[in-house]
Short mmCIF file of C-alpha atoms (C1' of nucleotides) in Angstrom, two decimals:
data_model
loop_
_atom_site.label_atom_id
_atom_site.label_comp_id
_atom_site.label_asym_id
_atom_site.label_seq_id
_atom_site.Cartn_x
_atom_site.Cartn_y
_atom_site.Cartn_z
CA MET T 9 140.89 81.35 136.02
CA SER T 10 137.15 80.58 135.70
CA ILE T 11 136.00 79.77 132.27
CA LYS T 12 132.68 81.76 132.84
CA LEU T 13 132.27 85.25 131.56
CA THR T 14 131.81 88.25 133.75
CA SER T 15 128.90 90.38 132.76
CA LYS T 16 131.11 93.03 131.20
CA GLN T 17 132.95 90.36 129.21
CA ARG T 18 129.72 89.06 128.03
CA LYS T 19 128.59 92.70 126.96
CA VAL T 20 131.85 92.82 124.75
CA LEU T 21 130.95 89.62 123.00
CA GLU T 22 127.59 90.73 122.43
CA PHE T 23 128.77 93.97 121.00
CA ILE T 24 130.99 92.04 118.57
CA TYR T 25 128.11 90.10 117.56
CA THR T 26 125.84 93.13 117.12
CA PHE T 27 128.61 94.99 115.16
CA LEU T 28 129.14 92.04 112.92
CA GLU T 29 125.45 91.73 112.30
CA ASN T 30 125.15 95.44 111.34
CA SER T 31 128.20 95.73 109.40
CA GLY T 32 129.09 92.55 107.88
CA PHE T 33 132.66 92.78 109.33
CA PRO T 34 134.02 92.72 112.85
CA PRO T 35 134.70 95.94 114.92
CA SER T 36 138.06 97.46 115.41
CA ILE T 37 139.78 98.29 118.63
CA SER T 38 138.47 101.70 118.36
CA ASP T 39 135.00 100.72 117.73
CA LEU T 40 135.05 98.79 120.94
CA LYS T 41 136.79 101.36 122.71
CA GLU T 42 134.02 103.79 121.91
CA GLU T 43 131.21 101.39 122.77
CA LEU T 44 132.72 100.40 126.08
CA ASN T 45 133.29 103.93 126.87
CA VAL T 46 137.01 103.39 127.86
CA SER T 47 139.94 105.73 126.86
CA SER T 48 142.74 103.20 126.39
CA ASN T 49 143.14 100.50 123.83
CA GLN T 50 144.68 98.28 126.38
CA SER T 51 141.22 98.11 128.14
CA VAL T 52 139.77 96.71 125.05
CA LEU T 53 142.70 94.25 124.34
CA ASN T 54 142.26 92.94 127.85
CA PHE T 55 138.74 91.97 127.25
CA LEU T 56 139.83 90.39 123.74
CA TYR T 57 142.56 88.69 125.40
CA ILE T 58 140.27 87.06 127.84
CA LEU T 59 137.58 86.18 125.32
CA GLU T 60 140.12 84.47 123.33
CA LYS T 61 141.62 82.57 126.15
CA LYS T 62 138.22 81.43 127.02
CA GLU T 63 137.51 80.36 123.43
CA TYR T 64 134.65 82.63 122.85
CA ILE T 65 136.52 84.56 119.95
CA LYS T 66 139.65 84.02 117.86
CA ARG T 67 141.86 86.96 116.91
CA GLU T 68 144.01 86.99 113.92
CA GLY T 69 146.91 89.19 115.20
CA GLY T 70 148.29 92.13 113.29
CA GLN T 71 145.26 92.23 111.08
CA ALA T 72 142.69 95.01 111.03
CA ARG T 73 139.23 93.72 112.46
CA GLY T 74 140.80 90.27 112.83
CA ILE T 75 138.10 88.90 115.25
CA LYS T 76 136.03 85.77 114.77
CA ILE T 77 133.25 84.64 117.04
CA LEU T 78 133.68 80.99 117.70
CA PRO T 79 130.81 78.51 118.21
CA LEU T 80 131.11 78.85 121.89
CA GLY T 81 130.64 82.47 121.65
CA TYR T 82 127.39 82.23 119.70
CA ARG T 83 126.33 79.72 122.09
CA GLU T 84 127.07 81.98 125.00
CA ILE T 85 125.10 84.70 123.78
CA GLY T 86 122.21 82.60 122.47
CA LYS T 87 122.68 83.71 118.90
CA ASN T 88 123.14 81.87 115.62
CA PRO T 89 125.98 82.58 113.16
CA LEU T 90 125.32 85.27 110.70
CA ILE T 91 123.59 85.20 107.53
CA LYS T 92 122.45 88.23 105.72
CA MET T 93 119.63 89.77 104.05
CA ALA T 94 118.86 91.43 100.87
CA GLY T 95 117.47 95.03 100.96
CA ILE T 96 116.75 97.22 98.09
CA SER T 97 115.59 100.58 97.38
CA ALA T 98 112.06 101.02 95.86
CA GLY T 99 113.31 104.43 94.94
CA GLY T 100 116.12 102.99 92.90
CA SER T 101 119.22 103.25 94.88
CA TYR T 102 121.43 100.42 95.73
CA VAL T 103 121.21 97.12 97.79
CA GLU T 104 121.90 98.28 101.23
CA SER T 105 120.92 95.86 104.07
CA PHE T 106 120.91 92.31 104.77
CA VAL T 107 118.67 89.34 105.63
CA ASN T 108 118.98 87.00 108.55
CA ALA T 109 118.08 83.73 107.12
CA PHE T 110 117.27 82.39 110.46
CA SER T 111 114.62 85.07 111.15
CA PHE T 112 113.54 84.60 107.52
CA PHE T 113 112.88 80.74 107.14
CA PRO T 114 110.75 80.37 110.11
CA LEU T 115 108.61 83.19 109.00
CA ALA T 116 108.41 81.97 105.36
CA GLU T 117 107.66 78.33 106.32
CA LYS T 118 104.12 79.27 107.48
CA VAL T 119 103.74 81.27 104.34
CA LEU T 120 105.08 78.90 101.56
CA GLU T 121 102.10 76.56 101.84
CA ASN T 122 99.49 79.29 101.20
CA GLU T 123 101.43 80.64 98.40
CA LYS T 124 102.21 77.23 96.92
CA ILE T 125 105.95 77.53 96.89
CA ASN T 126 107.90 74.46 96.09
CA GLU T 127 110.99 75.24 98.23
CA SER T 128 113.30 73.09 96.46
CA LYS T 129 112.19 74.18 92.98
CA ASP T 130 111.39 77.71 93.37
CA ARG T 131 113.68 80.41 94.24
CA VAL T 132 112.55 82.68 96.84
CA PHE T 133 114.15 85.39 98.92
CA VAL T 134 113.37 88.54 100.92
CA ILE T 135 114.15 92.00 100.40
CA GLN T 136 113.59 95.16 102.46
CA VAL T 137 112.32 98.16 100.92
CA ALA T 138 113.58 101.67 101.30
CA GLY T 139 111.61 104.47 99.74
CA ASP T 140 108.04 105.31 99.07
CA SER T 141 107.60 104.91 95.36
CA MET T 142 105.23 102.13 95.75
CA ILE T 143 102.91 103.24 98.50
CA ASN T 144 99.69 103.24 96.53
CA ALA T 145 100.53 99.43 95.96
CA GLY T 146 100.51 99.10 99.86
CA ILE T 147 104.37 98.74 99.93
CA ASP T 148 106.01 101.23 102.51
CA ASP T 149 109.46 102.23 103.46
CA GLY T 150 110.93 99.40 105.30
CA ASP T 151 108.53 96.70 104.34
CA SER T 152 109.92 93.14 103.74
CA LEU T 153 108.63 91.60 100.68
CA LEU T 154 108.78 87.87 99.66
CA ILE T 155 110.11 87.62 96.25
CA LYS T 156 110.09 84.65 93.80
CA GLU T 157 112.06 84.36 90.57
CA SER T 158 110.02 83.62 87.69
CA LYS T 159 110.43 82.91 83.95
CA GLU T 160 107.75 84.95 82.70
CA TYR T 161 106.62 88.54 83.83
CA LYS T 162 103.16 89.53 83.04
CA SER T 163 101.87 93.20 82.55
CA GLY T 164 100.65 94.21 86.02
CA ASP T 165 103.29 92.29 88.02
CA ILE T 166 105.16 93.93 90.79
CA VAL T 167 108.70 93.06 89.86
CA ILE T 168 112.30 93.53 91.23
CA ALA T 169 114.07 95.20 88.45
CA ARG T 170 117.86 95.67 88.10
CA THR T 171 119.07 98.59 86.05
CA ASP T 172 122.27 100.44 85.49
CA ALA T 173 120.64 102.94 87.96
CA GLY T 174 120.18 100.53 90.63
CA THR T 175 117.70 97.93 91.81
CA THR T 176 114.15 98.81 92.32
CA VAL T 177 110.66 97.58 92.89
CA LYS T 178 108.01 98.70 90.47
CA ARG T 179 104.90 97.42 88.70
CA PHE T 180 105.77 96.07 85.21
CA ILE T 181 103.53 97.45 82.49
CA ALA T 182 103.49 96.22 78.92
CA ASP T 183 101.39 98.40 76.74
CA GLY T 184 101.49 97.13 72.99
CA GLY T 185 105.31 97.30 71.97
CA LYS T 186 106.03 99.66 74.95
CA ARG T 187 107.36 98.56 78.32
CA TYR T 188 107.46 100.46 81.53
CA LEU T 189 108.44 100.18 85.19
CA GLN T 190 105.64 102.04 86.77
CA PRO T 191 105.80 103.46 90.25
CA GLU T 192 102.58 103.61 92.57
CA ASN T 193 103.23 107.01 93.65
CA PRO T 194 102.22 110.05 91.70
CA ALA T 195 105.47 111.89 92.92
CA TYR T 196 107.56 109.53 90.85
CA GLU T 197 107.73 109.08 86.99
CA LYS T 198 107.48 105.82 85.16
CA MET T 199 110.63 104.58 83.52
CA ILE T 200 110.89 103.27 79.98
CA ILE T 201 112.38 99.87 79.69
CA ILE T 202 115.38 99.60 77.25
CA PRO T 203 115.87 95.83 76.21
CA GLY T 204 119.14 94.43 77.61
CA GLU T 205 119.45 97.23 80.24
CA VAL T 206 116.90 95.77 82.63
CA GLN T 207 117.13 92.45 84.27
CA PHE T 208 114.12 91.14 86.33
CA GLN T 209 115.15 89.67 89.51
CA GLY T 210 111.78 88.25 90.49
CA LYS T 211 108.12 89.23 91.48
CA VAL T 212 106.79 90.25 94.79
CA ILE T 213 104.50 87.56 95.93
CA LEU T 214 103.87 88.81 99.45
CA ASN T 215 104.51 91.74 101.70
CA LEU T 216 105.67 90.06 104.89
CA SER T 217 105.39 93.33 106.95
CA LYS T 218 101.55 93.38 106.18
CA ILE T 219 101.14 89.94 107.26
CA ASN T 220 102.75 90.23 110.57
CA LYS T 221 100.62 93.04 111.73
CA MET Z 21 127.83 99.54 81.33
CA SER Z 22 126.75 96.10 81.18
CA ILE Z 23 125.55 94.70 84.56
CA LYS Z 24 127.09 91.36 83.96
CA LEU Z 25 130.44 90.41 85.39
CA THR Z 26 133.79 89.69 83.31
CA SER Z 27 135.37 86.44 84.32
CA LYS Z 28 138.17 88.45 85.99
CA GLN Z 29 135.43 90.44 87.97
CA ARG Z 30 133.70 87.30 89.11
CA LYS Z 31 137.24 85.91 90.19
CA VAL Z 32 137.48 88.98 92.51
CA LEU Z 33 134.03 88.34 93.96
CA GLU Z 34 134.85 84.64 94.40
CA PHE Z 35 137.97 85.50 96.28
CA ILE Z 36 136.13 87.91 98.57
CA TYR Z 37 133.86 85.01 99.38
CA THR Z 38 136.64 82.51 99.87
CA PHE Z 39 138.52 84.95 102.06
CA LEU Z 40 135.44 85.60 104.23
CA GLU Z 41 134.86 81.85 104.52
CA ASN Z 42 138.37 81.13 105.62
CA SER Z 43 138.75 84.15 107.78
CA GLY Z 44 135.52 85.33 109.22
CA PHE Z 45 136.19 88.93 108.08
CA PRO Z 46 136.66 90.50 104.55
CA PRO Z 47 139.93 90.85 102.78
CA SER Z 48 141.90 94.10 102.81
CA ILE Z 49 143.04 95.82 99.44
CA SER Z 50 146.34 94.11 100.12
CA ASP Z 51 145.07 90.82 100.51
CA LEU Z 52 143.30 91.30 97.20
CA LYS Z 53 146.32 92.74 95.43
CA GLU Z 54 148.21 89.58 96.42
CA GLU Z 55 145.67 87.12 95.21
CA LEU Z 56 145.16 88.94 92.14
CA ASN Z 57 148.86 89.23 91.39
CA VAL Z 58 148.82 92.95 90.71
CA SER Z 59 151.29 95.36 92.08
CA SER Z 60 148.97 98.47 92.40
CA ASN Z 61 146.16 99.05 94.85
CA GLN Z 62 144.42 101.02 92.28
CA SER Z 63 143.91 97.69 90.15
CA VAL Z 64 142.12 96.38 93.17
CA LEU Z 65 140.16 99.56 93.75
CA ASN Z 66 138.89 99.38 90.06
CA PHE Z 67 137.40 96.01 90.70
CA LEU Z 68 135.76 96.87 93.89
CA TYR Z 69 134.58 100.01 92.24
CA ILE Z 70 132.88 98.04 89.59
CA LEU Z 71 131.53 95.25 91.94
CA GLU Z 72 129.95 97.84 93.92
CA LYS Z 73 128.45 99.80 91.12
CA LYS Z 74 126.85 96.56 89.96
CA GLU Z 75 125.49 95.84 93.46
CA TYR Z 76 127.47 92.57 94.05
CA ILE Z 77 129.14 94.13 97.13
CA LYS Z 78 128.94 97.26 99.18
CA ARG Z 79 131.66 99.17 100.53
CA GLU Z 80 131.83 100.89 103.86
CA GLY Z 81 134.55 103.77 102.85
CA GLY Z 82 137.50 104.60 105.15
CA GLN Z 83 137.00 101.47 107.13
CA ALA Z 84 139.57 98.60 107.05
CA ARG Z 85 138.07 95.54 105.23
CA GLY Z 86 134.76 97.55 104.84
CA ILE Z 87 133.36 94.97 102.12
CA LYS Z 88 130.15 93.29 102.44
CA ILE Z 89 128.95 90.70 99.85
CA LEU Z 90 125.43 91.37 98.72
CA PRO Z 91 122.74 88.99 98.10
CA LEU Z 92 123.39 89.46 94.32
CA GLY Z 93 126.87 88.84 94.82
CA TYR Z 94 126.29 85.49 96.59
CA ARG Z 95 123.72 84.44 93.98
CA GLU Z 96 126.29 85.29 91.18
CA ILE Z 97 128.98 82.76 92.59
CA GLY Z 98 126.28 80.26 93.58
CA LYS Z 99 127.10 80.39 97.29
CA ASN Z 100 125.20 80.83 100.34
CA PRO Z 101 125.98 83.40 102.90
CA LEU Z 102 128.32 82.16 105.35
CA ILE Z 103 127.81 80.43 108.80
CA LYS Z 104 130.84 79.04 110.53
CA MET Z 105 131.74 75.79 112.01
CA ALA Z 106 133.51 74.52 115.36
CA GLY Z 107 136.78 72.78 115.33
CA ILE Z 108 138.80 71.56 118.22
CA SER Z 109 141.87 70.07 119.17
CA ALA Z 110 141.87 66.53 120.46
CA GLY Z 111 145.40 67.53 121.93
CA GLY Z 112 143.78 70.30 123.88
CA SER Z 113 144.49 73.44 122.08
CA TYR Z 114 141.87 75.88 121.20
CA VAL Z 115 138.79 76.02 119.03
CA GLU Z 116 140.25 76.83 115.69
CA SER Z 117 138.07 76.43 112.55
CA PHE Z 118 134.57 76.75 111.75
CA VAL Z 119 131.34 75.01 110.50
CA ASN Z 120 129.41 75.84 107.47
CA ALA Z 121 126.09 74.77 108.45
CA PHE Z 122 124.93 74.66 104.96
CA SER Z 123 127.37 71.70 104.35
CA PHE Z 124 126.61 70.25 107.66
CA PHE Z 125 122.82 69.96 107.67
CA PRO Z 126 122.55 67.97 104.48
CA LEU Z 127 125.01 65.42 105.85
CA ALA Z 128 123.43 65.19 109.04
CA GLU Z 129 120.04 64.64 107.99
CA LYS Z 130 120.83 61.22 106.44
CA VAL Z 131 122.27 60.19 109.78
CA LEU Z 132 119.88 61.83 112.32
CA GLU Z 133 117.20 59.15 111.97
CA ASN Z 134 119.63 56.24 112.50
CA GLU Z 135 120.91 58.00 115.57
CA LYS Z 136 117.35 58.85 116.80
CA ILE Z 137 118.09 62.47 117.09
CA ASN Z 138 115.22 64.82 117.59
CA GLU Z 139 116.26 67.88 115.69
CA SER Z 140 114.33 70.42 117.41
CA LYS Z 141 114.97 69.02 120.88
CA ASP Z 142 118.45 67.74 120.84
CA ARG Z 143 121.41 70.14 120.24
CA VAL Z 144 123.79 68.73 117.88
CA PHE Z 145 126.77 70.14 116.24
CA VAL Z 146 130.06 69.06 114.20
CA ILE Z 147 133.54 69.47 115.52
CA GLN Z 148 136.75 68.95 113.41
CA VAL Z 149 139.53 67.26 115.32
CA ALA Z 150 143.14 68.33 115.29
CA GLY Z 151 145.71 65.98 116.88
CA ASP Z 152 146.14 62.31 117.56
CA SER Z 153 145.22 61.73 121.18
CA MET Z 154 142.22 59.46 120.25
CA ILE Z 155 143.68 57.40 117.42
CA ASN Z 156 142.91 54.18 119.16
CA ALA Z 157 139.22 55.09 119.42
CA GLY Z 158 139.20 55.46 115.78
CA ILE Z 159 139.31 59.38 115.89
CA ASP Z 160 141.99 60.67 113.54
CA ASP Z 161 143.60 64.01 112.98
CA GLY Z 162 141.12 66.01 110.83
CA ASP Z 163 138.01 63.91 111.46
CA SER Z 164 134.58 65.52 111.70
CA LEU Z 165 132.65 64.18 114.71
CA LEU Z 166 128.95 64.70 115.20
CA ILE Z 167 128.39 65.73 118.94
CA LYS Z 168 125.35 66.01 121.02
CA GLU Z 169 124.69 67.90 124.07
CA SER Z 170 123.65 65.92 127.01
CA LYS Z 171 122.52 66.07 130.55
CA GLU Z 172 124.43 63.05 131.79
CA TYR Z 173 127.71 61.81 131.06
CA LYS Z 174 128.51 58.09 131.75
CA SER Z 175 131.88 56.54 132.41
CA GLY Z 176 133.12 55.45 129.07
CA ASP Z 177 131.57 58.05 126.85
CA ILE Z 178 133.83 60.04 124.74
CA VAL Z 179 133.23 63.49 125.44
CA ILE Z 180 134.06 67.08 124.40
CA ALA Z 181 135.51 68.80 127.61
CA ARG Z 182 136.34 72.44 127.98
CA THR Z 183 139.07 73.22 130.48
CA ASP Z 184 141.25 75.99 131.28
CA ALA Z 185 143.91 74.50 129.15
CA GLY Z 186 141.51 74.32 126.13
CA THR Z 187 138.88 72.20 124.61
CA THR Z 188 139.52 68.67 124.08
CA VAL Z 189 138.11 65.31 123.12
CA LYS Z 190 138.88 62.44 125.62
CA ARG Z 191 137.18 59.51 126.98
CA PHE Z 192 135.45 60.08 130.42
CA ILE Z 193 136.13 57.79 133.20
CA ALA Z 194 134.62 57.56 136.60
CA ASP Z 195 136.48 55.34 138.72
CA GLY Z 196 134.82 55.22 142.23
CA GLY Z 197 135.36 58.79 143.40
CA LYS Z 198 137.94 59.67 140.93
CA ARG Z 199 137.28 61.26 137.57
CA TYR Z 200 139.56 61.27 134.51
CA LEU Z 201 139.78 62.40 130.97
CA GLN Z 202 141.33 59.61 129.18
CA PRO Z 203 143.28 59.73 125.86
CA GLU Z 204 143.13 56.83 123.66
CA ASN Z 205 146.85 56.95 122.54
CA PRO Z 206 149.66 55.75 124.96
CA ALA Z 207 151.69 58.76 123.93
CA TYR Z 208 149.35 60.86 126.12
CA GLU Z 209 148.66 61.08 129.73
CA LYS Z 210 145.26 60.98 131.34
CA MET Z 211 143.98 64.09 133.12
CA ILE Z 212 142.40 64.35 136.45
CA ILE Z 213 139.08 66.19 136.59
CA ILE Z 214 139.17 68.98 139.03
CA PRO Z 215 135.40 69.85 139.77
CA GLY Z 216 134.39 73.17 138.61
CA GLU Z 217 137.23 73.39 136.21
CA VAL Z 218 135.74 71.16 133.34
CA GLN Z 219 132.80 71.68 131.34
CA PHE Z 220 131.42 68.96 129.23
CA GLN Z 221 130.18 70.24 125.90
CA GLY Z 222 128.69 67.07 124.67
CA LYS Z 223 129.30 63.44 123.65
CA VAL Z 224 130.54 62.13 120.48
CA ILE Z 225 127.87 60.20 118.87
CA LEU Z 226 129.33 59.61 115.49
CA ASN Z 227 132.46 59.90 113.39
CA LEU Z 228 131.35 61.53 110.22
CA SER Z 229 134.62 61.06 108.39
CA LYS Z 230 134.69 57.23 108.99
CA ILE Z 231 130.86 57.02 107.68
CA ASN Z 232 131.64 58.93 104.31
CA LYS Z 233 134.41 56.56 103.41
"C1'" DC J 27 139.70 105.55 63.93
"C1'" DT J 28 137.95 107.13 67.86
"C1'" DT J 29 135.38 106.27 72.04
"C1'" DG J 30 134.60 103.68 76.05
"C1'" DA J 31 135.26 99.65 79.04
"C1'" DC J 32 138.66 96.98 80.98
"C1'" DA J 33 142.95 95.98 83.11
"C1'" DG J 34 147.07 97.65 84.72
"C1'" DT J 35 151.63 100.42 86.92
"C1'" DG J 36 153.81 103.44 90.47
"C1'" DT J 37 154.30 106.89 94.09
"C1'" DA J 38 152.79 109.49 97.76
"C1'" DA J 39 150.00 111.13 101.39
"C1'" DT J 40 146.89 110.30 105.06
"C1'" DA J 41 144.05 107.67 107.91
"C1'" DA J 42 142.89 103.79 110.50
"C1'" DT J 43 144.34 100.11 113.20
"C1'" DG J 44 146.85 97.36 116.41
"C1'" DT J 45 151.04 96.60 119.73
"C1'" DT J 46 153.67 97.39 123.80
"C1'" DC J 47 155.07 99.45 128.22
"C1'" DA J 48 154.33 101.37 132.49
"C1'" DT J 49 150.97 102.05 136.17
"C1'" DA J 50 146.72 102.04 139.10
"C1'" DT J 51 142.61 100.75 141.72
"C1'" DA J 52 138.89 97.96 143.67
"C1'" DA J 53 137.06 93.56 144.25
"C1'" DT J 54 137.79 88.82 145.30
"C1'" DA J 55 139.63 84.53 146.57
"C1'" DT J 56 143.04 81.97 149.46
"C1'" DA R 6 147.12 89.72 154.91
"C1'" DT R 7 148.41 88.61 150.50
"C1'" DA R 8 147.95 87.25 145.79
"C1'" DT R 9 145.05 87.31 141.80
"C1'" DT R 10 141.64 88.83 138.71
"C1'" DA R 11 139.13 92.32 136.73
"C1'" DT R 12 138.89 96.78 135.13
"C1'" DA R 13 141.17 100.85 133.90
"C1'" DT R 14 144.60 105.10 132.22
"C1'" DG R 15 147.90 107.30 128.88
"C1'" DA R 16 151.53 107.67 125.62
"C1'" DA R 17 154.66 106.06 122.15
"C1'" DC R 18 155.22 103.35 118.44
"C1'" DA R 19 154.75 100.18 114.60
"C1'" DT R 20 152.09 98.43 110.95
"C1'" DT R 21 148.27 98.06 108.00
"C1'" DA R 22 145.03 99.82 104.96
"C1'" DT R 23 142.82 103.24 102.06
"C1'" DT R 24 142.62 107.30 99.08
"C1'" DA R 25 144.43 110.37 95.57
"C1'" DC R 26 146.78 111.54 91.50
"C1'" DA R 27 149.13 110.75 87.13
"C1'" DC R 28 149.85 107.51 83.33
"C1'" DT R 29 149.78 103.12 79.87
"C1'" DG R 30 148.05 99.74 77.13
"C1'" DT R 31 144.40 96.54 74.93
"C1'" DC R 32 140.27 95.56 72.78
"C1'" DA R 33 135.67 95.64 70.91
"C1'" DA R 34 131.80 98.53 69.15
"C1'" DG R 35 130.14 102.15 66.51
#
DNA sequence: CTTGACAGTGTAATAATGTTCATATAATAT
DNA sequence: ATATTATATGAACATTATTACACTGTCAAG
């Protein structure tokens, strides 16, 4: 048996990778069956058997979704192993998607100097926004924001705030004794901050989506 | 509801991470049940429900092992998202374990200068050895080796070779027209290289396990 | 002293997932 | 020509995993 992959076998490997990237866990036999447009489990098992024998993947028998991509597998399809990425809703719903740090770090590097970020000292991360509650601040649905954790938050800062209702990006307003989370879209209402019930995760220092355009 | 975690809740989160690290896929309810020493699925579901509500994880309902750790979750337990690591058998069996690149790169950094490795140009990676076929070359069971991909392999190089029988670490010997993979343990026999049936993955440039001692 | 959050038990139903066996066809290599 | 490899099909079966429901107990805060 050749140790090289046929194009179909590679396609299977690539799908496992893609599924893993999108889901955070490997595909089941059924997932693969559907993707490959075959009607029998055995067809899928054949491919998995071959991929395992050739050391592109490793299966954990009997366990649901028990597939790992091995280093050889990652190399074969020219991908890096996965790390995931933060995503939050500007509208207030939950953290949804992920970050691929490999795609993130190269991007950030160019930018870190300008923003005077000390990589080893400052904690920065990227989130992806879902929702339109900040459109008037130039933050659209799907934008990626570079976030920095901070010790103090000043009135006017655009912040990532975590509340019982979810994590959200809003402008922080301190008006005398009152503190608000203020959307930048007239269709949304501001939220009064109840002490102890809101945690600031960091402040927005850059809209990466706007930079890349 | 507070958005902080109790120690037990954190323990669950940590186990999900650990499981993911060891397996490459998330734990099932049963896996968690066993770990937490509870006898009811509902106990586990309670924890998952809370962790999801607090945005440390996200569940994909109805799907086996449908758990993702969210960025907040990683931060809570002070871990990085996972990437995995190569491991191979010196005795000839398959690639088994993984590399955590976060633990690998800091280690390698100290070493790369000495070895004159050009990080952006050279492809290097780490493997973990299983087996004793190279003990007389100072490579023991469990050692981590720094490997570099190369264009040419000279007789005498200790190489990572992939064959139909598996991936293995051996000394490469070219003796006239004959080519061998030579173990460094009299208990093992040398292997004749059949052209086209062996791929060199790289050569051993350092035994990291010996350096750290 | 009641409410709510937290932690737990147990059973049963249902859905999702993986394994095995028995066959088949076309392409490729020897 | 013949054997092997790669790609399929389909059904039966076994196992793993998730969900739902009904209850119990502890503990801290108001």
